[in-house]
PDB file of C-alpha atoms in Angstrom:
ATOM      1  CA  UNK A  70      13.568  -8.570   8.948  1.00  0.00           C
ATOM      2  CA  UNK A  71      10.366  -7.777   6.987  1.00  0.00           C
ATOM      3  CA  UNK A  72      10.805  -3.982   7.196  1.00  0.00           C
ATOM      4  CA  UNK A  73      14.191  -4.171   5.462  1.00  0.00           C
ATOM      5  CA  UNK A  74      12.717  -6.414   2.726  1.00  0.00           C
ATOM      6  CA  UNK A  75       9.874  -3.923   2.204  1.00  0.00           C
ATOM      7  CA  UNK A  76      12.202  -0.901   2.114  1.00  0.00           C
ATOM      8  CA  UNK A  77      14.711  -2.591  -0.223  1.00  0.00           C
ATOM      9  CA  UNK A  78      12.001  -3.762  -2.640  1.00  0.00           C
ATOM     10  CA  UNK A  79      10.565  -0.248  -2.907  1.00  0.00           C
ATOM     11  CA  UNK A  80      13.995   1.332  -3.334  1.00  0.00           C
ATOM     12  CA  UNK A  81      14.377  -0.858  -6.417  1.00  0.00           C
ATOM     13  CA  UNK A  82      10.965   0.214  -7.777  1.00  0.00           C
ATOM     14  CA  UNK A  83      11.720   3.849  -6.980  1.00  0.00           C
ATOM     15  CA  UNK A  84      14.707   3.765  -9.334  1.00  0.00           C
ATOM     16  CA  UNK A  85      12.360   2.819 -12.215  1.00  0.00           C
ATOM     17  CA  UNK A  86       9.625   5.271 -11.181  1.00  0.00           C
ATOM     18  CA  UNK A  87      12.061   8.170 -10.797  1.00  0.00           C
ATOM     19  CA  UNK A  88      13.725   7.545 -14.145  1.00  0.00           C
ATOM     20  CA  UNK A  89      10.278   7.203 -15.776  1.00  0.00           C
ATOM     21  CA  UNK A  90      11.154   3.748 -17.101  1.00  0.00           C
ATOM     22  CA  UNK A  91       8.527   1.017 -17.065  1.00  0.00           C
ATOM     23  CA  UNK A  92       7.805  -0.738 -13.808  1.00  0.00           C
ATOM     24  CA  UNK A  93       7.550  -4.496 -14.298  1.00  0.00           C
ATOM     25  CA  UNK A  94       4.409  -6.172 -12.922  1.00  0.00           C
ATOM     26  CA  UNK A  95       6.433  -9.001 -11.371  1.00  0.00           C
ATOM     27  CA  UNK A  96       8.865  -6.762  -9.430  1.00  0.00           C
ATOM     28  CA  UNK A  97       5.960  -4.521  -8.382  1.00  0.00           C
ATOM     29  CA  UNK A  98       3.831  -7.431  -7.166  1.00  0.00           C
ATOM     30  CA  UNK A  99       6.848  -8.939  -5.365  1.00  0.00           C
ATOM     31  CA  UNK A 100       7.432  -5.653  -3.501  1.00  0.00           C
ATOM     32  CA  UNK A 101       3.723  -5.385  -2.652  1.00  0.00           C
ATOM     33  CA  UNK A 102       3.659  -8.958  -1.337  1.00  0.00           C
ATOM     34  CA  UNK A 103       6.360  -7.997   1.193  1.00  0.00           C
ATOM     35  CA  UNK A 104       3.969  -5.390   2.651  1.00  0.00           C
ATOM     36  CA  UNK A 105       1.297  -8.051   3.393  1.00  0.00           C
ATOM     37  CA  UNK A 106       3.300  -9.094   6.472  1.00  0.00           C
ATOM     38  CA  UNK A 107       2.858  -5.632   7.941  1.00  0.00           C
ATOM     39  CA  UNK A 108      -0.953  -5.672   7.652  1.00  0.00           C
ATOM     40  CA  UNK A 109      -0.917  -9.029   9.463  1.00  0.00           C
ATOM     41  CA  UNK A 110       1.040  -7.477  12.359  1.00  0.00           C
ATOM     42  CA  UNK A 111      -1.508  -4.674  12.871  1.00  0.00           C
ATOM     43  CA  UNK A 112      -4.158  -6.990  14.289  1.00  0.00           C
ATOM     44  CA  UNK A 113      -7.941  -6.942  13.936  1.00  0.00           C
ATOM     45  CA  UNK A 114      -8.245  -3.235  13.076  1.00  0.00           C
ATOM     46  CA  UNK A 115      -6.704  -3.852   9.678  1.00  0.00           C
ATOM     47  CA  UNK A 116      -7.911  -7.412   9.075  1.00  0.00           C
ATOM     48  CA  UNK A 117     -10.234  -6.190   6.304  1.00  0.00           C
ATOM     49  CA  UNK A 118      -7.330  -4.342   4.657  1.00  0.00           C
ATOM     50  CA  UNK A 119      -5.047  -7.360   4.940  1.00  0.00           C
ATOM     51  CA  UNK A 120      -7.543  -9.715   3.252  1.00  0.00           C
ATOM     52  CA  UNK A 121      -8.470  -7.219   0.553  1.00  0.00           C
ATOM     53  CA  UNK A 122      -4.872  -6.169  -0.089  1.00  0.00           C
ATOM     54  CA  UNK A 123      -3.515  -9.734  -0.193  1.00  0.00           C
ATOM     55  CA  UNK A 124      -6.158 -10.932  -2.678  1.00  0.00           C
ATOM     56  CA  UNK A 125      -5.446  -7.967  -4.985  1.00  0.00           C
ATOM     57  CA  UNK A 126      -1.682  -8.581  -4.817  1.00  0.00           C
ATOM     58  CA  UNK A 127      -2.296 -12.270  -5.648  1.00  0.00           C
ATOM     59  CA  UNK A 128      -4.197 -11.148  -8.756  1.00  0.00           C
ATOM     60  CA  UNK A 129      -1.245  -8.963  -9.833  1.00  0.00           C
ATOM     61  CA  UNK A 130       1.184 -11.857  -9.260  1.00  0.00           C
ATOM     62  CA  UNK A 131      -0.934 -14.039 -11.572  1.00  0.00           C
ATOM     63  CA  UNK A 132      -1.179 -11.186 -14.113  1.00  0.00           C
ATOM     64  CA  UNK A 133       2.626 -10.822 -14.096  1.00  0.00           C
ATOM     65  CA  UNK A 134       2.920 -14.198 -15.809  1.00  0.00           C
ATOM     66  CA  UNK A 135       1.348 -12.800 -18.995  1.00  0.00           C
ATOM     67  CA  UNK A 136       1.636  -8.976 -18.695  1.00  0.00           C
ATOM     68  CA  UNK A 137       5.075  -7.414 -18.441  1.00  0.00           C
ATOM     69  CA  UNK A 138       4.594  -3.785 -17.316  1.00  0.00           C
ATOM     70  CA  UNK A 139       2.095  -1.825 -15.228  1.00  0.00           C
ATOM     71  CA  UNK A 140       1.537   0.459 -18.222  1.00  0.00           C
ATOM     72  CA  UNK A 141       0.512  -2.475 -20.436  1.00  0.00           C
ATOM     73  CA  UNK A 142      -1.692  -3.859 -17.634  1.00  0.00           C
ATOM     74  CA  UNK A 143      -3.711  -0.616 -17.548  1.00  0.00           C
ATOM     75  CA  UNK A 144      -3.653  -0.304 -21.361  1.00  0.00           C
ATOM     76  CA  UNK A 145      -5.151  -3.796 -21.756  1.00  0.00           C
ATOM     77  CA  UNK A 146      -8.047  -2.973 -19.425  1.00  0.00           C
ATOM     78  CA  UNK A 147      -8.588   0.323 -21.290  1.00  0.00           C
ATOM     79  CA  UNK A 148      -8.754  -1.605 -24.586  1.00  0.00           C
ATOM     80  CA  UNK A 149     -11.296  -4.034 -23.114  1.00  0.00           C
ATOM     81  CA  UNK A 150     -13.229  -1.190 -21.465  1.00  0.00           C
ATOM     82  CA  UNK A 151     -12.924  -3.025 -18.138  1.00  0.00           C
ATOM     83  CA  UNK A 152     -10.815  -0.658 -16.011  1.00  0.00           C
ATOM     84  CA  UNK A 153     -13.524  -0.105 -13.385  1.00  0.00           C
ATOM     85  CA  UNK A 154     -14.955  -3.625 -13.478  1.00  0.00           C
ATOM     86  CA  UNK A 155     -14.791  -5.546 -10.213  1.00  0.00           C
ATOM     87  CA  UNK A 156     -11.803  -7.890 -10.326  1.00  0.00           C
ATOM     88  CA  UNK A 157     -10.065  -6.109 -13.220  1.00  0.00           C
ATOM     89  CA  UNK A 158      -6.286  -5.876 -12.901  1.00  0.00           C
ATOM     90  CA  UNK A 159      -6.459  -2.073 -13.061  1.00  0.00           C
ATOM     91  CA  UNK A 160      -9.031  -1.862 -10.275  1.00  0.00           C
ATOM     92  CA  UNK A 161      -6.927  -4.225  -8.176  1.00  0.00           C
ATOM     93  CA  UNK A 162      -3.815  -2.151  -8.912  1.00  0.00           C
ATOM     94  CA  UNK A 163      -5.565   0.987  -7.671  1.00  0.00           C
ATOM     95  CA  UNK A 164      -6.647  -0.801  -4.452  1.00  0.00           C
ATOM     96  CA  UNK A 165      -3.089  -2.060  -3.865  1.00  0.00           C
ATOM     97  CA  UNK A 166      -1.736   1.466  -4.322  1.00  0.00           C
ATOM     98  CA  UNK A 167      -4.129   2.655  -1.601  1.00  0.00           C
ATOM     99  CA  UNK A 168      -2.743  -0.015   0.721  1.00  0.00           C
ATOM    100  CA  UNK A 169       0.815   1.117  -0.014  1.00  0.00           C
ATOM    101  CA  UNK A 170      -0.167   4.741   0.557  1.00  0.00           C
ATOM    102  CA  UNK A 171      -1.818   3.868   3.877  1.00  0.00           C
ATOM    103  CA  UNK A 172       1.420   2.208   5.014  1.00  0.00           C
ATOM    104  CA  UNK A 173       3.422   5.238   3.798  1.00  0.00           C
ATOM    105  CA  UNK A 174       1.264   7.648   5.835  1.00  0.00           C
ATOM    106  CA  UNK A 175       1.297   5.276   8.830  1.00  0.00           C
ATOM    107  CA  UNK A 176       5.117   5.174   8.787  1.00  0.00           C
ATOM    108  CA  UNK A 177       5.298   8.979   8.403  1.00  0.00           C
ATOM    109  CA  UNK A 178       3.038   9.366  11.420  1.00  0.00           C
ATOM    110  CA  UNK A 179       4.974   6.801  13.495  1.00  0.00           C
ATOM    111  CA  UNK A 180       8.204   8.663  12.689  1.00  0.00           C
ATOM    112  CA  UNK A 181       6.627  11.947  13.820  1.00  0.00           C
ATOM    113  CA  UNK A 182       4.930  10.600  16.949  1.00  0.00           C
ATOM    114  CA  UNK A 183       6.188  10.263  20.470  1.00  0.00           C
ATOM    115  CA  UNK A 184       5.134   7.477  22.782  1.00  0.00           C
ATOM    116  CA  UNK A 185       4.188   3.855  22.314  1.00  0.00           C
ATOM    117  CA  UNK A 186       0.656   4.065  20.898  1.00  0.00           C
ATOM    118  CA  UNK A 187      -0.110   3.354  17.250  1.00  0.00           C
ATOM    119  CA  UNK A 188      -3.696   4.565  17.559  1.00  0.00           C
ATOM    120  CA  UNK A 189      -3.094   8.161  16.414  1.00  0.00           C
ATOM    121  CA  UNK A 190      -0.705   7.272  13.543  1.00  0.00           C
ATOM    122  CA  UNK A 191      -3.098   4.547  12.303  1.00  0.00           C
ATOM    123  CA  UNK A 192      -6.118   6.803  12.712  1.00  0.00           C
ATOM    124  CA  UNK A 193      -4.514   9.575  10.624  1.00  0.00           C
ATOM    125  CA  UNK A 194      -3.401   7.074   7.952  1.00  0.00           C
ATOM    126  CA  UNK A 195      -6.870   5.508   7.733  1.00  0.00           C
ATOM    127  CA  UNK A 196      -8.643   8.891   7.639  1.00  0.00           C
ATOM    128  CA  UNK A 197      -6.342  10.178   4.896  1.00  0.00           C
ATOM    129  CA  UNK A 198      -6.293   7.150   2.604  1.00  0.00           C
ATOM    130  CA  UNK A 199      -9.170   4.720   3.145  1.00  0.00           C
ATOM    131  CA  UNK A 200     -11.972   6.604   4.923  1.00  0.00           C
ATOM    132  CA  UNK A 201     -13.005   8.683   1.860  1.00  0.00           C
ATOM    133  CA  UNK A 202     -13.745   5.411   0.021  1.00  0.00           C
ATOM    134  CA  UNK A 203     -15.556   3.603   2.850  1.00  0.00           C
ATOM    135  CA  UNK A 204     -19.136   3.787   4.019  1.00  0.00           C
ATOM    136  CA  UNK A 205     -20.186   4.695   7.535  1.00  0.00           C
ATOM    137  CA  UNK A 206     -20.331   1.088   8.814  1.00  0.00           C
ATOM    138  CA  UNK A 207     -16.769   0.254   7.779  1.00  0.00           C
ATOM    139  CA  UNK A 208     -15.435   3.558   9.156  1.00  0.00           C
ATOM    140  CA  UNK A 209     -17.177   2.833  12.467  1.00  0.00           C
ATOM    141  CA  UNK A 210     -15.778  -0.720  12.632  1.00  0.00           C
ATOM    142  CA  UNK A 211     -12.251   0.502  11.904  1.00  0.00           C
ATOM    143  CA  UNK A 212     -12.612   3.228  14.540  1.00  0.00           C
ATOM    144  CA  UNK A 213     -13.504   0.582  17.125  1.00  0.00           C
ATOM    145  CA  UNK A 214     -10.705  -1.693  15.899  1.00  0.00           C
ATOM    146  CA  UNK A 215      -8.080   1.005  16.422  1.00  0.00           C
ATOM    147  CA  UNK A 216      -8.332   0.304  20.162  1.00  0.00           C
ATOM    148  CA  UNK A 217      -7.089  -3.228  19.520  1.00  0.00           C
ATOM    149  CA  UNK A 218      -3.902  -2.172  17.715  1.00  0.00           C
ATOM    150  CA  UNK A 219      -0.636  -3.463  19.140  1.00  0.00           C
ATOM    151  CA  UNK A 220       1.637  -0.922  20.784  1.00  0.00           C
ATOM    152  CA  UNK A 221       4.600   0.396  18.811  1.00  0.00           C
ATOM    153  CA  UNK A 222       6.984  -1.799  20.824  1.00  0.00           C
ATOM    154  CA  UNK A 223       4.794  -4.894  20.223  1.00  0.00           C
ATOM    155  CA  UNK A 224       4.736  -4.142  16.487  1.00  0.00           C
ATOM    156  CA  UNK A 225       8.528  -3.737  16.381  1.00  0.00           C
ATOM    157  CA  UNK A 226       8.940  -7.045  18.252  1.00  0.00           C
ATOM    158  CA  UNK A 227       6.684  -8.799  15.697  1.00  0.00           C
ATOM    159  CA  UNK A 228       8.779  -7.255  12.921  1.00  0.00           C
ATOM    160  CA  UNK A 229      12.073  -8.229  14.591  1.00  0.00           C
ATOM    161  CA  UNK A 230      13.236  -4.611  14.831  1.00  0.00           C
ATOM    162  CA  UNK A 231      14.509  -2.221  17.457  1.00  0.00           C
ATOM    163  CA  UNK A 232      13.423   1.415  17.356  1.00  0.00           C
ATOM    164  CA  UNK A 233      16.578   2.735  15.662  1.00  0.00           C
ATOM    165  CA  UNK A 234      16.638   0.187  12.827  1.00  0.00           C
ATOM    166  CA  UNK A 235      12.852   0.459  12.336  1.00  0.00           C
ATOM    167  CA  UNK A 236      13.115   4.236  11.895  1.00  0.00           C
ATOM    168  CA  UNK A 237      15.748   3.821   9.177  1.00  0.00           C
ATOM    169  CA  UNK A 238      13.669   1.247   7.254  1.00  0.00           C
ATOM    170  CA  UNK A 239      10.404   3.171   7.674  1.00  0.00           C
ATOM    171  CA  UNK A 240      12.029   6.350   6.378  1.00  0.00           C
ATOM    172  CA  UNK A 241      13.465   4.422   3.417  1.00  0.00           C
ATOM    173  CA  UNK A 242       9.975   3.110   2.588  1.00  0.00           C
ATOM    174  CA  UNK A 243       8.368   6.568   2.959  1.00  0.00           C
ATOM    175  CA  UNK A 244      10.971   8.103   0.641  1.00  0.00           C
ATOM    176  CA  UNK A 245      10.932   5.378  -2.005  1.00  0.00           C
ATOM    177  CA  UNK A 246       7.214   4.481  -2.058  1.00  0.00           C
ATOM    178  CA  UNK A 247       6.010   8.063  -2.734  1.00  0.00           C
ATOM    179  CA  UNK A 248       7.370   8.206  -6.315  1.00  0.00           C
ATOM    180  CA  UNK A 249       6.122   4.649  -7.000  1.00  0.00           C
ATOM    181  CA  UNK A 250       2.604   5.554  -5.840  1.00  0.00           C
ATOM    182  CA  UNK A 251       2.654   8.733  -7.952  1.00  0.00           C
ATOM    183  CA  UNK A 252       3.926   6.772 -10.968  1.00  0.00           C
ATOM    184  CA  UNK A 253       0.962   4.383 -10.781  1.00  0.00           C
ATOM    185  CA  UNK A 254      -1.559   7.166 -10.150  1.00  0.00           C
ATOM    186  CA  UNK A 255      -0.173   8.923 -13.228  1.00  0.00           C
ATOM    187  CA  UNK A 256      -0.905   5.807 -15.323  1.00  0.00           C
ATOM    188  CA  UNK A 257      -4.582   6.364 -14.493  1.00  0.00           C
ATOM    189  CA  UNK A 258      -4.609  10.166 -14.624  1.00  0.00           C
ATOM    190  CA  UNK A 259      -2.786  10.356 -17.970  1.00  0.00           C
ATOM    191  CA  UNK A 260      -5.643   8.391 -19.543  1.00  0.00           C
ATOM    192  CA  UNK A 261      -8.271  10.401 -17.662  1.00  0.00           C
ATOM    193  CA  UNK A 262      -9.423   7.322 -15.744  1.00  0.00           C
ATOM    194  CA  UNK A 263      -9.392   9.091 -12.355  1.00  0.00           C
ATOM    195  CA  UNK A 264      -8.214   7.534  -9.093  1.00  0.00           C
ATOM    196  CA  UNK A 265     -11.087   8.392  -6.720  1.00  0.00           C
ATOM    197  CA  UNK A 266     -13.347   5.433  -7.336  1.00  0.00           C
TER     198      UNK A 266
END
């Protein structure tokens, strides 16, 4: 039951984010790795996101062996003046947060939508989170790929869920991931690093 694993992992992170205690890199990267399964279930439309997201999460997993908290991960890149460098842990962290936010918006939209199509929920999630950072060619390719998305019932089958249990887990993820995403964004904003790059 991947959705339950995702929701449970983010509930644990939410406790740290809400109490303003440090979030550990290893528990964060573990939770993020659970989300990779979901990108894989969305088919070709999100293949680019799956590959990009998974490689960035892998980097954070490796980083967790020597860096304990997300705060110290960003601080180290600030010290080395490498925050925006391609492949830096901070840059990868920001990309992973976008992936988590896309899933959060997707789940919100699925919970609000009627019917069996994922096209509208995925389209809204992509437009809100990724499109502002993508060039015309990628936006066009994603737009075409949205027609190849599985239906909601196909997605739930792949995730081993029925509609009722999926709604519970999706709502849990939406509720718990929001504070985690804001916590990480605040790590960047508090040091005036920005998050729109």
